[in-house]
XYZ file of C-alpha atoms in Angstrom:
289
model
C -0.007 0.156 -0.051
C 1.400 3.543 -0.927
C 2.564 5.483 1.831
C 0.606 8.780 2.213
C 2.310 12.079 2.506
C 0.564 13.896 5.401
C 1.181 17.368 4.572
C -0.089 16.972 1.048
C -3.336 15.491 2.451
C -3.520 18.618 4.535
C -2.984 20.777 1.592
C -5.648 19.044 -0.305
C -7.915 19.219 2.732
C -7.536 22.970 3.045
C -8.120 23.282 -0.619
C -11.215 21.284 -0.515
C -12.664 23.436 2.254
C -11.903 26.576 0.112
C -13.397 25.167 -2.904
C -16.635 24.317 -0.904
C -16.674 27.938 0.341
C -16.527 29.091 -3.167
C -19.258 27.191 -4.447
C -21.584 27.699 -1.430
C -20.943 31.463 -1.757
C -21.670 31.226 -5.309
C -24.955 29.603 -4.705
C -26.044 31.401 -1.698
C -24.253 34.873 -1.911
C -21.867 36.554 0.705
C -23.289 37.891 4.051
C -22.109 41.331 4.914
C -20.336 41.813 8.101
C -19.904 45.246 10.073
C -16.125 44.627 10.078
C -14.736 45.773 6.745
C -11.556 43.539 7.139
C -13.632 40.582 7.374
C -15.783 41.512 4.368
C -12.448 41.985 2.359
C -11.067 38.443 3.437
C -14.238 36.706 2.580
C -14.479 38.443 -0.679
C -11.060 37.424 -1.701
C -11.554 33.858 -0.509
C -14.739 33.488 -2.487
C -12.955 35.174 -5.590
C -9.888 32.921 -5.549
C -11.802 29.711 -4.379
C -11.392 28.117 -7.870
C -7.425 28.091 -7.391
C -7.215 24.962 -5.203
C -8.414 23.069 -8.440
C -5.002 23.734 -9.902
C -3.278 22.608 -6.608
C -5.354 19.358 -6.977
C -4.129 18.876 -10.449
C -0.674 19.809 -9.655
C -0.530 17.412 -6.484
C -2.173 14.572 -8.492
C 0.555 14.663 -11.096
C 3.332 15.071 -8.560
C 1.918 12.144 -6.579
C 1.536 9.967 -9.717
C 5.301 10.288 -10.123
C 5.546 9.337 -6.344
C 3.245 6.326 -6.486
C 3.169 5.026 -10.029
C 6.131 5.800 -12.181
C 8.325 2.871 -10.959
C 5.612 0.180 -10.855
C 3.446 1.181 -13.839
C 5.297 -1.248 -16.165
C 3.760 -4.138 -14.000
C 0.220 -2.829 -14.282
C -2.446 -3.427 -16.902
C -4.463 -0.582 -18.252
C -7.920 -1.946 -17.091
C -6.389 -2.346 -13.336
C -4.974 0.951 -13.417
C -8.181 2.733 -14.458
C -10.442 0.479 -12.280
C -8.511 1.839 -9.462
C -9.203 5.529 -10.395
C -12.723 4.784 -10.995
C -13.388 3.324 -7.558
C -11.784 6.314 -6.185
C -13.716 8.808 -7.937
C -17.234 7.494 -8.633
C -18.678 7.281 -5.326
C -18.107 10.896 -4.819
C -19.475 11.991 -8.163
C -22.690 9.985 -7.625
C -22.834 11.825 -4.188
C -22.331 15.180 -5.969
C -24.965 14.466 -8.781
C -27.459 13.166 -6.100
C -26.998 16.311 -3.930
C -27.391 18.552 -7.126
C -30.606 16.754 -8.053
C -32.079 16.928 -4.620
C -31.385 20.910 -4.720
C -33.013 21.358 -7.967
C -36.160 19.432 -6.642
C -36.449 21.285 -3.485
C -35.979 24.479 -5.339
C -38.877 23.490 -7.541
C -36.707 23.496 -10.560
C -37.158 19.822 -11.517
C -38.771 20.723 -14.800
C -35.510 22.295 -15.824
C -33.764 18.916 -15.366
C -32.131 17.877 -18.656
C -31.218 14.236 -19.329
C -28.544 15.239 -21.720
C -26.810 17.370 -18.844
C -27.164 14.408 -16.391
C -25.484 11.911 -18.695
C -23.059 14.238 -19.541
C -21.925 14.436 -16.049
C -22.320 10.789 -15.270
C -20.014 9.710 -18.050
C -17.271 12.361 -17.033
C -17.816 14.489 -20.055
C -18.435 17.750 -18.124
C -15.234 19.306 -18.695
C -15.985 19.889 -22.460
C -15.810 16.948 -24.839
C -18.923 17.902 -27.085
C -21.338 20.637 -27.617
C -21.957 22.481 -24.448
C -22.980 25.949 -23.461
C -20.377 28.159 -25.187
C -17.195 26.911 -23.364
C -18.300 23.088 -23.730
C -18.691 22.749 -20.211
C -21.892 21.476 -18.471
C -21.917 21.036 -14.715
C -25.131 20.274 -12.854
C -25.619 23.414 -10.807
C -22.159 24.654 -11.459
C -21.128 21.880 -8.958
C -17.582 21.946 -10.049
C -17.136 18.436 -11.341
C -15.748 19.515 -14.695
C -12.317 18.693 -13.485
C -12.825 14.965 -13.643
C -12.703 15.070 -17.402
C -9.261 16.392 -17.760
C -8.374 14.479 -14.761
C -9.158 11.073 -16.344
C -7.444 12.285 -19.653
C -4.381 12.940 -17.638
C -4.481 9.711 -16.017
C -4.690 7.970 -19.594
C -1.728 9.994 -20.858
C 0.184 9.420 -17.909
C -0.107 5.565 -18.154
C 0.915 5.611 -21.847
C 3.831 8.098 -21.525
C 5.189 5.922 -18.322
C 4.593 2.606 -19.733
C 5.679 3.140 -23.448
C 7.759 6.354 -23.758
C 9.578 6.203 -20.534
C 12.904 7.323 -21.789
C 11.327 10.620 -22.965
C 8.664 11.024 -20.284
C 9.965 14.189 -18.640
C 10.102 16.003 -22.163
C 6.536 14.994 -23.094
C 5.317 16.219 -19.558
C 7.090 19.455 -20.357
C 5.644 19.770 -23.714
C 1.977 19.072 -22.552
C 2.681 21.852 -19.939
C 3.896 24.285 -22.343
C 1.308 23.653 -24.849
C -1.352 23.738 -22.298
C -0.104 27.201 -21.031
C 0.064 28.634 -24.554
C -3.600 27.449 -25.151
C -4.707 28.996 -22.079
C -3.116 32.265 -22.912
C -4.492 32.289 -26.240
C -8.125 31.400 -25.226
C -8.447 28.182 -27.278
C -12.046 27.041 -27.121
C -12.900 23.799 -28.775
C -14.299 20.527 -27.756
C -11.737 18.824 -25.625
C -9.150 21.689 -26.327
C -10.588 24.419 -24.124
C -9.766 26.527 -21.109
C -10.888 23.983 -18.584
C -9.341 20.975 -20.086
C -6.001 22.756 -20.584
C -6.042 24.001 -16.984
C -6.173 20.445 -15.715
C -3.502 19.074 -18.321
C -1.229 21.735 -17.645
C -1.379 21.734 -13.991
C -1.247 18.039 -13.731
C 1.859 17.504 -16.043
C 3.465 20.726 -14.333
C 3.279 18.428 -11.126
C 4.576 15.448 -12.934
C 7.697 17.520 -14.288
C 8.261 18.806 -10.643
C 7.835 15.269 -9.398
C 10.323 14.026 -11.816
C 12.857 16.609 -10.776
C 12.194 15.880 -7.116
C 12.555 12.130 -7.700
C 16.032 12.555 -9.638
C 17.374 15.626 -7.355
C 15.533 15.304 -3.813
C 13.882 18.203 -2.101
C 16.974 19.358 0.115
C 18.009 22.916 -1.026
C 20.503 25.430 -0.003
C 19.412 28.579 2.144
C 19.616 30.832 -0.981
C 17.088 28.506 -2.667
C 14.574 28.741 0.283
C 14.985 32.371 0.345
C 13.817 32.500 -3.229
C 11.009 30.269 -2.346
C 9.851 32.627 0.348
C 9.992 35.516 -2.175
C 7.797 33.430 -4.619
C 5.192 32.975 -1.934
C 5.327 36.675 -0.895
C 5.061 37.620 -4.279
C 1.839 35.445 -4.712
C 0.458 36.802 -1.514
C 1.074 40.426 -3.091
C -0.883 39.450 -6.374
C -3.797 38.429 -3.999
C -3.743 41.525 -1.845
C -3.353 43.952 -4.675
C -6.224 42.232 -6.411
C -4.111 41.213 -9.610
C -5.651 37.751 -9.209
C -8.396 39.096 -11.249
C -6.237 38.354 -14.391
C -7.426 34.683 -14.082
C -5.195 33.125 -16.897
C -2.042 34.654 -15.548
C -3.094 33.732 -11.833
C -3.606 30.346 -12.874
C -0.313 29.834 -14.573
C 1.499 31.590 -11.511
C -0.117 29.126 -9.216
C 1.021 26.158 -11.274
C 4.444 27.255 -12.182
C 5.737 29.306 -9.219
C 3.653 29.251 -6.134
C 3.072 25.524 -5.742
C 6.640 24.302 -6.438
C 7.859 26.936 -3.946
C 5.369 25.760 -1.465
C 6.296 22.143 -1.592
C 10.070 22.996 -1.304
C 9.432 25.200 1.639
C 7.482 22.472 3.379
C 10.051 19.809 2.697
C 12.839 22.066 4.205
C 11.137 23.771 7.156
C 9.612 21.666 9.643
C 7.790 24.585 11.283
C 5.561 24.547 8.047
C 4.904 20.896 8.338
C 3.716 21.333 11.787
C 1.264 23.826 10.637
C -0.245 21.278 8.320
C -0.334 18.601 10.932
C -4.028 18.981 11.909
C -5.956 15.734 11.587
C -9.142 17.481 10.276
C -7.212 18.633 7.358
C -5.491 15.428 6.616
C -8.801 13.403 6.807
C -10.473 15.956 4.649
C -7.667 15.640 2.161
C -7.853 11.904 2.158
C -11.213 12.048 0.860
C -10.019 13.770 -2.315
C -8.729 12.263 -5.575
């Protein structure tokens, strides 16, 4: 059984809470508080609640290197994908069920569309066929679009690791670069749209970083740690000043700069690992993909 990395579970747990907050405030709105600072913090959190999706993709790619890259040669594709389906489908069915209940209780059941339901059940909601302009269809905006690029990433990762191992890092990097270029240029086609490219670029960004860590380790010199701190401070500056509204750039900064810097800092500074030692975060993170 694969050994879990506790602080990664905690990061995923925190990200899951932020995503839930983002979707809840999107559905129900944000209550005003008499304290302006609290209102500001709540607004920013609700604005950037989509960002942990990048973190989930990045950490998924990173962990795939950690857990699968050495043993994938001995796995059959059907067994490999069966494991992924078992991990994901129960939560997808819960999400679909809750969305249906919400629609019924809101008296909007007449708006239920069998096409949309099938689109979500068969993991096509990330934008594989005709959708609503951006080729994405989520029930109630529930945010399960990420499952489409995630499963595509799993398939590509298996093929690359099993059959193109000698050039795997180059292929990971190529997917990352092409994904970033597509996001910046606003590519919007079935399969090749912003949502799919967000997932692919972040996943294979994590795979690239995982391959580097696997080869060179995570221990770095103090000057490199200082650079990591500057990266995190720059990211905080982007958030505080509202520069995060440039969504495409913010997404790229998250995947290419912030997340690698955070992992390096956590691996090298025990105090950060202690901050991420809360069991509630770890348990929440273990429920995620």
